[in-house]
Amino acid sequence: MNRTIVVSGGASGIGAALTKKLRDCGDQVIVIDLADADIISDLSTSQGCDVAIEMISTRFPDGIDGFVACAGVGAHVEPKSKIDRINYFGAIRTIQGLRELVAAKQGAIVAVSSNSAHIDGLDETYLAALVAGDEASAKRFIDAQDPFTAGFNAYCGSKRALALWVRRVAPMYARDGIRLNAIAPGMVDTPLNRQAIDDPIFRESMLQNADSIPMGQGQPEMIADAIVFMLSKEARFMAGSVLFVDGAQDAESCPDRF
Ligand code: NAI
């Protein structure tokens, strides 16, 4: 197809499955990741985001056709304050930084959220800090929690804040000709997921979560296929959506919410 698509977190899991599918279709894919990538950069820091954005701007001054903010970490990682820095702040920083390049080609952006964004029990003060862009307050909150509570809030909260942010800004992006959407995958078998299952603090809740998916756990290619569609011209009127791709888990747990 000869589009140029940038994928953060494209070295593993969902991002790697997506990168392969796009390259198989003839797209040029530029992967940003911590290793095994075209651009090696740590997107949990503003400097890392700036470096990646600068490199892409220099290499593609006429614009890019798409960006997928897929880089992320699970609830198990340490320090817990890193989770929202990559999953939320890093995601929106890179989307904002690449906005003009995507506008130049009237392209599409997909933010990878999670169906855990709908989970009950999130701390509202923490969520408000994320939505307000208050990294310092978010860090103070997470640092004060026990590892399970911190991981739960940081992961699910960062994913909810990301979906809320997409909903809030998508109309502005649409007026610039950019289709901005989020995808909310359910549990899929990736290194992130396997590491969380191996963590004694999260093992039980992860296994319960996996057992509660009506269609069972998914594979990264299932999410990648949905993202390929979201990037395609077949999705040309899709903007501001949060697409749940989760084997009916969200429908079962939140039947009155859509
Ligand atoms: P993964 O661990 O296989 O891949 C994540 C990639 O992001 C890795 O290549 C990793 O190096 C990269 N990454 C992590 N921190 C980074 C940083 N600071 N800077 C640059 N790159 C960084 O994980 P998976 O499962 O493929 O996750 C991809 C996205 O999908 C994540 O945002 C995750 O939260 C989300 N997701 C995953 C689900 C699952 O069950 N696996 C379910 C719902 C959402």
mmCIF file of C-alpha atoms and ligand atoms in Angstrom:
data_model
loop_
_atom_site.group_PDB
_atom_site.id
_atom_site.type_symbol
_atom_site.label_atom_id
_atom_site.label_comp_id
_atom_site.label_asym_id
_atom_site.label_seq_id
_atom_site.Cartn_x
_atom_site.Cartn_y
_atom_site.Cartn_z
ATOM 1 C CA MET A 1 0.000 0.000 0.000
ATOM 2 C CA ASN A 2 3.090 2.195 0.340
ATOM 3 C CA ARG A 3 1.895 4.161 3.333
ATOM 4 C CA THR A 4 4.296 5.216 6.080
ATOM 5 C CA ILE A 5 3.022 4.134 9.495
ATOM 6 C CA VAL A 6 4.819 4.694 12.805
ATOM 7 C CA VAL A 7 4.197 2.099 15.536
ATOM 8 C CA SER A 8 5.438 2.611 19.076
ATOM 9 C CA GLY A 9 6.011 -0.629 20.976
ATOM 10 C CA GLY A 10 6.268 -2.460 17.666
ATOM 11 C CA ALA A 11 9.044 -4.813 18.789
ATOM 12 C CA SER A 12 6.791 -7.185 20.740
ATOM 13 C CA GLY A 13 3.271 -8.530 21.196
ATOM 14 C CA ILE A 14 0.398 -6.596 19.591
ATOM 15 C CA GLY A 15 2.721 -3.991 18.053
ATOM 16 C CA ALA A 16 4.918 -6.676 16.469
ATOM 17 C CA ALA A 17 1.879 -8.498 15.051
ATOM 18 C CA LEU A 18 0.630 -5.190 13.633
ATOM 19 C CA THR A 19 4.036 -4.290 12.181
ATOM 20 C CA LYS A 20 4.224 -7.643 10.406
ATOM 21 C CA LYS A 21 0.718 -7.308 8.951
ATOM 22 C CA LEU A 22 1.358 -3.781 7.677
ATOM 23 C CA ARG A 23 4.728 -4.697 6.170
ATOM 24 C CA ASP A 24 3.158 -7.751 4.512
ATOM 25 C CA CYS A 25 0.693 -5.330 2.862
ATOM 26 C CA GLY A 26 3.574 -3.214 1.518
ATOM 27 C CA ASP A 27 3.499 -0.407 4.069
ATOM 28 C CA GLN A 28 6.682 1.152 5.366
ATOM 29 C CA VAL A 29 6.594 0.766 9.155
ATOM 30 C CA ILE A 30 8.844 2.711 11.500
ATOM 31 C CA VAL A 31 9.015 1.078 14.923
ATOM 32 C CA ILE A 32 9.851 3.066 18.053
ATOM 33 C CA ASP A 33 10.811 0.869 20.991
ATOM 34 C CA LEU A 34 13.383 0.296 23.705
ATOM 35 C CA ALA A 35 15.259 -2.257 21.539
ATOM 36 C CA ASP A 36 14.953 -4.070 18.167
ATOM 37 C CA ALA A 37 13.472 -0.969 16.560
ATOM 38 C CA ASP A 38 14.096 1.626 13.843
ATOM 39 C CA ILE A 39 14.111 4.296 16.534
ATOM 40 C CA ILE A 40 15.364 3.311 19.967
ATOM 41 C CA SER A 41 13.809 5.602 22.500
ATOM 42 C CA ASP A 42 12.316 5.499 25.983
ATOM 43 C CA LEU A 43 8.829 6.957 25.627
ATOM 44 C CA SER A 44 8.306 7.094 29.385
ATOM 45 C CA THR A 45 10.305 10.340 29.421
ATOM 46 C CA SER A 46 9.497 13.609 27.675
ATOM 47 C CA GLN A 47 13.080 13.688 26.326
ATOM 48 C CA GLY A 48 12.644 10.201 24.841
ATOM 49 C CA CYS A 49 9.393 11.274 23.181
ATOM 50 C CA ASP A 50 11.029 14.441 21.828
ATOM 51 C CA VAL A 51 13.948 12.482 20.334
ATOM 52 C CA ALA A 52 11.612 10.048 18.572
ATOM 53 C CA ILE A 53 9.362 12.850 17.262
ATOM 54 C CA GLU A 54 12.391 14.797 16.024
ATOM 55 C CA MET A 55 13.809 11.770 14.207
ATOM 56 C CA ILE A 56 10.489 11.068 12.487
ATOM 57 C CA SER A 57 10.012 14.744 11.542
ATOM 58 C CA THR A 58 13.496 14.867 10.033
ATOM 59 C CA ARG A 59 13.058 11.630 8.100
ATOM 60 C CA PHE A 60 9.492 12.314 6.891
ATOM 61 C CA PRO A 61 9.141 16.096 6.529
ATOM 62 C CA ASP A 62 6.159 15.656 4.168
ATOM 63 C CA GLY A 63 4.197 13.730 6.762
ATOM 64 C CA ILE A 64 3.224 10.205 7.765
ATOM 65 C CA ASP A 65 0.038 8.275 7.025
ATOM 66 C CA GLY A 66 -0.526 6.885 10.462
ATOM 67 C CA PHE A 67 0.650 6.471 14.016
ATOM 68 C CA VAL A 68 -0.228 3.711 16.476
ATOM 69 C CA ALA A 69 0.574 4.451 20.115
ATOM 70 C CA CYS A 70 0.980 0.862 21.253
ATOM 71 C CA ALA A 71 3.980 1.015 23.623
ATOM 72 C CA GLY A 72 2.928 0.099 27.116
ATOM 73 C CA VAL A 73 3.694 -1.845 30.257
ATOM 74 C CA GLY A 74 1.587 -3.989 32.578
ATOM 75 C CA ALA A 75 0.457 -3.492 36.157
ATOM 76 C CA HIS A 76 3.317 -5.672 37.426
ATOM 77 C CA VAL A 77 6.250 -3.462 36.369
ATOM 78 C CA GLU A 78 8.425 -1.531 38.790
ATOM 79 C CA PRO A 79 8.553 1.262 39.628
ATOM 80 C CA LYS A 80 4.769 1.560 39.501
ATOM 81 C CA SER A 81 5.045 5.282 38.739
ATOM 82 C CA LYS A 82 6.513 4.302 35.377
ATOM 83 C CA ILE A 83 3.226 2.763 34.250
ATOM 84 C CA ASP A 84 1.273 5.965 33.629
ATOM 85 C CA ARG A 85 4.387 7.699 32.290
ATOM 86 C CA ILE A 86 4.511 5.301 29.347
ATOM 87 C CA ASN A 87 0.865 4.190 29.014
ATOM 88 C CA TYR A 88 -0.691 7.651 29.289
ATOM 89 C CA PHE A 89 1.746 10.569 29.307
ATOM 90 C CA GLY A 90 4.078 8.978 26.723
ATOM 91 C CA ALA A 91 1.144 7.995 24.507
ATOM 92 C CA ILE A 92 -0.409 11.459 24.406
ATOM 93 C CA ARG A 93 2.982 13.181 24.072
ATOM 94 C CA THR A 94 3.848 11.145 20.993
ATOM 95 C CA ILE A 95 0.372 11.610 19.484
ATOM 96 C CA GLN A 96 0.570 15.369 20.034
ATOM 97 C CA GLY A 97 4.121 15.503 18.695
ATOM 98 C CA LEU A 98 3.241 13.626 15.499
ATOM 99 C CA ARG A 99 -0.107 15.384 14.971
ATOM 100 C CA GLU A 100 1.069 17.815 12.294
ATOM 101 C CA LEU A 101 2.880 15.104 10.359
ATOM 102 C CA VAL A 102 -0.291 12.967 10.314
ATOM 103 C CA ALA A 103 -2.399 15.999 9.359
ATOM 104 C CA ALA A 104 -0.107 16.620 6.383
ATOM 105 C CA LYS A 105 -1.183 13.246 4.943
ATOM 106 C CA GLN A 106 -4.768 13.342 6.311
ATOM 107 C CA GLY A 107 -3.938 10.122 8.126
ATOM 108 C CA ALA A 108 -5.135 8.140 11.130
ATOM 109 C CA ILE A 109 -3.976 7.663 14.709
ATOM 110 C CA VAL A 110 -4.843 4.733 16.965
ATOM 111 C CA ALA A 111 -4.214 4.870 20.720
ATOM 112 C CA VAL A 112 -4.030 1.442 22.359
ATOM 113 C CA SER A 113 -6.105 1.606 25.537
ATOM 114 C CA SER A 114 -7.568 -1.507 27.211
ATOM 115 C CA ASN A 115 -10.958 -2.905 28.183
ATOM 116 C CA SER A 116 -9.705 -2.545 31.773
ATOM 117 C CA ALA A 117 -10.428 1.176 31.244
ATOM 118 C CA HIS A 118 -14.039 0.350 32.236
ATOM 119 C CA ILE A 119 -13.112 -1.479 35.425
ATOM 120 C CA ASP A 120 -14.841 -0.507 38.697
ATOM 121 C CA GLY A 121 -12.893 0.656 41.740
ATOM 122 C CA LEU A 122 -10.460 3.111 40.176
ATOM 123 C CA ASP A 123 -9.378 5.946 42.431
ATOM 124 C CA GLU A 124 -11.091 9.101 41.171
ATOM 125 C CA THR A 125 -8.470 11.480 42.617
ATOM 126 C CA TYR A 126 -5.717 9.682 40.747
ATOM 127 C CA LEU A 127 -7.754 9.633 37.547
ATOM 128 C CA ALA A 128 -8.407 13.371 37.910
ATOM 129 C CA ALA A 129 -4.649 13.982 38.242
ATOM 130 C CA LEU A 130 -4.021 12.091 34.996
ATOM 131 C CA VAL A 131 -6.797 13.909 33.145
ATOM 132 C CA ALA A 132 -5.391 17.222 34.408
ATOM 133 C CA GLY A 133 -1.924 16.244 33.156
ATOM 134 C CA ASP A 134 -0.562 16.495 36.693
ATOM 135 C CA GLU A 135 2.320 13.983 36.596
ATOM 136 C CA ALA A 136 3.689 14.974 39.992
ATOM 137 C CA SER A 137 0.389 14.358 41.837
ATOM 138 C CA ALA A 138 -0.145 11.112 39.941
ATOM 139 C CA LYS A 139 3.320 9.924 41.006
ATOM 140 C CA ARG A 140 2.733 10.887 44.652
ATOM 141 C CA PHE A 141 -0.512 8.924 44.669
ATOM 142 C CA ILE A 142 1.023 5.799 43.119
ATOM 143 C CA ASP A 143 4.143 5.903 45.317
ATOM 144 C CA ALA A 144 1.940 5.863 48.437
ATOM 145 C CA GLN A 145 0.020 2.697 47.514
ATOM 146 C CA ASP A 146 0.794 -0.975 48.078
ATOM 147 C CA PRO A 147 2.032 -2.744 44.906
ATOM 148 C CA PHE A 148 -1.307 -4.304 43.961
ATOM 149 C CA THR A 149 -3.356 -1.106 44.428
ATOM 150 C CA ALA A 150 -0.679 0.978 42.728
ATOM 151 C CA GLY A 151 -0.436 -1.390 39.748
ATOM 152 C CA PHE A 152 -4.210 -1.675 39.430
ATOM 153 C CA ASN A 153 -4.794 2.087 39.515
ATOM 154 C CA ALA A 154 -1.795 2.961 37.356
ATOM 155 C CA TYR A 155 -2.616 0.427 34.632
ATOM 156 C CA CYS A 156 -6.401 0.716 34.478
ATOM 157 C CA GLY A 157 -6.326 4.455 35.263
ATOM 158 C CA SER A 158 -3.778 5.202 32.534
ATOM 159 C CA LYS A 159 -5.870 3.270 30.026
ATOM 160 C CA ARG A 160 -9.100 5.024 31.061
ATOM 161 C CA ALA A 161 -7.423 8.439 30.944
ATOM 162 C CA LEU A 162 -6.071 7.650 27.472
ATOM 163 C CA ALA A 163 -9.523 6.679 26.143
ATOM 164 C CA LEU A 164 -11.076 9.779 27.747
ATOM 165 C CA TRP A 165 -8.373 11.975 26.209
ATOM 166 C CA VAL A 166 -9.025 10.474 22.760
ATOM 167 C CA ARG A 167 -12.752 11.185 23.117
ATOM 168 C CA ARG A 168 -12.039 14.746 24.211
ATOM 169 C CA VAL A 169 -9.594 15.761 21.485
ATOM 170 C CA ALA A 170 -10.771 13.636 18.537
ATOM 171 C CA PRO A 171 -13.157 16.334 17.200
ATOM 172 C CA MET A 172 -10.274 18.837 16.972
ATOM 173 C CA TYR A 173 -8.112 16.266 15.238
ATOM 174 C CA ALA A 174 -11.001 15.422 12.882
ATOM 175 C CA ARG A 175 -11.273 19.092 11.857
ATOM 176 C CA ASP A 176 -7.604 18.844 10.823
ATOM 177 C CA GLY A 177 -8.437 15.748 8.755
ATOM 178 C CA ILE A 178 -6.959 13.263 11.248
ATOM 179 C CA ARG A 179 -9.010 10.282 12.365
ATOM 180 C CA LEU A 180 -8.083 9.666 15.995
ATOM 181 C CA ASN A 181 -9.526 6.545 17.652
ATOM 182 C CA ALA A 182 -8.716 4.266 20.556
ATOM 183 C CA ILE A 183 -8.808 0.498 20.685
ATOM 184 C CA ALA A 184 -9.640 -1.286 23.939
ATOM 185 C CA PRO A 185 -8.293 -4.830 23.715
ATOM 186 C CA GLY A 186 -9.185 -7.528 26.168
ATOM 187 C CA MET A 187 -6.601 -9.953 27.485
ATOM 188 C CA VAL A 188 -4.351 -11.300 24.738
ATOM 189 C CA ASP A 189 -1.400 -13.634 24.958
ATOM 190 C CA THR A 190 1.733 -11.449 24.817
ATOM 191 C CA PRO A 191 4.954 -11.118 26.848
ATOM 192 C CA LEU A 192 3.314 -8.296 28.876
ATOM 193 C CA ASN A 193 0.441 -10.548 29.774
ATOM 194 C CA ARG A 194 2.604 -13.561 30.568
ATOM 195 C CA GLN A 195 4.855 -11.469 32.833
ATOM 196 C CA ALA A 196 1.817 -10.199 34.748
ATOM 197 C CA ILE A 197 0.548 -13.775 35.169
ATOM 198 C CA ASP A 198 3.988 -14.817 36.454
ATOM 199 C CA ASP A 199 3.977 -12.038 39.061
ATOM 200 C CA PRO A 200 2.772 -13.485 42.392
ATOM 201 C CA ILE A 201 0.985 -10.235 43.282
ATOM 202 C CA PHE A 202 -1.087 -10.169 40.087
ATOM 203 C CA ARG A 203 -1.296 -13.857 39.221
ATOM 204 C CA GLU A 204 -4.668 -14.604 40.806
ATOM 205 C CA SER A 205 -6.463 -11.549 39.424
ATOM 206 C CA MET A 206 -4.964 -12.138 35.953
ATOM 207 C CA LEU A 207 -6.104 -15.769 35.916
ATOM 208 C CA GLN A 208 -9.601 -14.766 37.113
ATOM 209 C CA ASN A 209 -9.684 -12.140 34.399
ATOM 210 C CA ALA A 210 -8.653 -14.688 31.740
ATOM 211 C CA ASP A 211 -11.342 -17.132 32.943
ATOM 212 C CA SER A 212 -14.052 -14.501 32.650
ATOM 213 C CA ILE A 213 -13.639 -13.821 28.904
ATOM 214 C CA PRO A 214 -16.606 -15.342 27.042
ATOM 215 C CA MET A 215 -14.441 -16.196 24.021
ATOM 216 C CA GLY A 216 -11.309 -17.006 26.040
ATOM 217 C CA GLN A 217 -7.999 -15.188 25.831
ATOM 218 C CA GLY A 218 -7.164 -13.627 22.458
ATOM 219 C CA GLN A 219 -4.064 -13.540 20.280
ATOM 220 C CA PRO A 220 -2.115 -10.394 19.297
ATOM 221 C CA GLU A 221 -3.072 -10.836 15.625
ATOM 222 C CA MET A 222 -6.762 -10.396 16.545
ATOM 223 C CA ILE A 223 -6.046 -6.904 17.862
ATOM 224 C CA ALA A 224 -3.651 -6.149 15.004
ATOM 225 C CA ASP A 225 -6.381 -6.982 12.447
ATOM 226 C CA ALA A 226 -8.722 -4.455 14.079
ATOM 227 C CA ILE A 227 -5.994 -1.782 14.070
ATOM 228 C CA VAL A 228 -5.254 -2.476 10.385
ATOM 229 C CA PHE A 229 -8.927 -1.724 9.724
ATOM 230 C CA MET A 230 -8.874 1.421 11.865
ATOM 231 C CA LEU A 231 -5.920 2.707 9.829
ATOM 232 C CA SER A 232 -7.526 1.866 6.505
ATOM 233 C CA LYS A 233 -9.697 3.940 4.185
ATOM 234 C CA GLU A 234 -12.527 1.490 4.894
ATOM 235 C CA ALA A 235 -12.691 3.191 8.328
ATOM 236 C CA ARG A 236 -12.757 6.680 6.769
ATOM 237 C CA PHE A 237 -15.742 7.926 8.827
ATOM 238 C CA MET A 238 -14.525 6.390 12.094
ATOM 239 C CA ALA A 239 -13.186 9.045 14.452
ATOM 240 C CA GLY A 240 -13.443 9.551 18.200
ATOM 241 C CA SER A 241 -14.368 5.906 18.790
ATOM 242 C CA VAL A 242 -13.189 3.554 21.497
ATOM 243 C CA LEU A 243 -13.389 0.112 19.918
ATOM 244 C CA PHE A 244 -13.624 -2.836 22.327
ATOM 245 C CA VAL A 245 -12.025 -5.968 20.887
ATOM 246 C CA ASP A 246 -12.254 -8.348 23.803
ATOM 247 C CA GLY A 247 -14.285 -11.474 23.138
ATOM 248 C CA ALA A 248 -17.417 -9.897 24.718
ATOM 249 C CA GLN A 249 -15.824 -9.431 28.153
ATOM 250 C CA ASP A 250 -16.751 -5.751 28.422
ATOM 251 C CA ALA A 251 -20.314 -6.447 27.219
ATOM 252 C CA GLU A 252 -20.683 -9.077 29.914
ATOM 253 C CA SER A 253 -19.225 -7.008 32.752
ATOM 254 C CA CYS A 254 -20.811 -3.652 31.739
ATOM 255 C CA PRO A 255 -24.022 -4.587 29.872
ATOM 256 C CA ASP A 256 -25.601 -1.142 30.434
ATOM 257 C CA ARG A 257 -22.587 0.853 29.210
ATOM 258 C CA PHE A 258 -21.531 1.474 25.628
HETATM 259 P P1 NAI B 1 4.405 -6.283 24.960
HETATM 260 O O1 NAI B 1 5.153 -6.177 26.222
HETATM 261 O O2 NAI B 1 4.463 -7.531 24.189
HETATM 262 O O3 NAI B 1 4.790 -5.063 23.987
HETATM 263 C C1 NAI B 1 4.891 -3.761 24.484
HETATM 264 C C2 NAI B 1 6.023 -3.056 23.775
HETATM 265 O O4 NAI B 1 6.121 -1.722 24.299
HETATM 266 C C3 NAI B 1 7.386 -3.730 24.027
HETATM 267 O O5 NAI B 1 8.071 -3.942 22.816
HETATM 268 C C4 NAI B 1 8.099 -2.768 24.929
HETATM 269 O O6 NAI B 1 9.501 -2.761 24.790
HETATM 270 C C5 NAI B 1 7.480 -1.435 24.489
HETATM 271 N N1 NAI B 1 7.705 -0.433 25.532
HETATM 272 C C6 NAI B 1 7.464 -0.563 26.853
HETATM 273 N N2 NAI B 1 7.896 0.525 27.525
HETATM 274 C C7 NAI B 1 8.423 1.355 26.593
HETATM 275 C C8 NAI B 1 9.044 2.624 26.670
HETATM 276 N N3 NAI B 1 9.234 3.246 27.845
HETATM 277 N N4 NAI B 1 9.473 3.218 25.526
HETATM 278 C C9 NAI B 1 9.307 2.582 24.325
HETATM 279 N N5 NAI B 1 8.721 1.365 24.203
HETATM 280 C C10 NAI B 1 8.293 0.758 25.320
HETATM 281 O O7 NAI B 1 2.895 -5.916 25.334
HETATM 282 P P2 NAI B 1 1.516 -6.021 24.540
HETATM 283 O O8 NAI B 1 0.645 -6.887 25.328
HETATM 284 O O9 NAI B 1 1.720 -6.261 23.117
HETATM 285 O O10 NAI B 1 0.977 -4.537 24.766
HETATM 286 C C11 NAI B 1 0.837 -3.575 23.744
HETATM 287 C C12 NAI B 1 -0.181 -2.570 24.204
HETATM 288 O O11 NAI B 1 -1.454 -3.207 24.329
HETATM 289 C C13 NAI B 1 0.136 -1.968 25.563
HETATM 290 O O12 NAI B 1 -0.171 -0.593 25.540
HETATM 291 C C14 NAI B 1 -0.796 -2.716 26.496
HETATM 292 O O13 NAI B 1 -1.123 -1.997 27.641
HETATM 293 C C15 NAI B 1 -2.005 -2.911 25.591
HETATM 294 N N6 NAI B 1 -2.906 -3.975 26.004
HETATM 295 C C16 NAI B 1 -2.435 -5.252 26.128
HETATM 296 C C17 NAI B 1 -3.304 -6.255 26.529
HETATM 297 C C18 NAI B 1 -2.852 -7.654 26.714
HETATM 298 O O14 NAI B 1 -3.616 -8.475 27.269
HETATM 299 N N7 NAI B 1 -1.669 -8.047 26.279
HETATM 300 C C19 NAI B 1 -4.715 -5.983 26.803
HETATM 301 C C20 NAI B 1 -5.096 -4.608 26.624
HETATM 302 C C21 NAI B 1 -4.203 -3.646 26.231
#
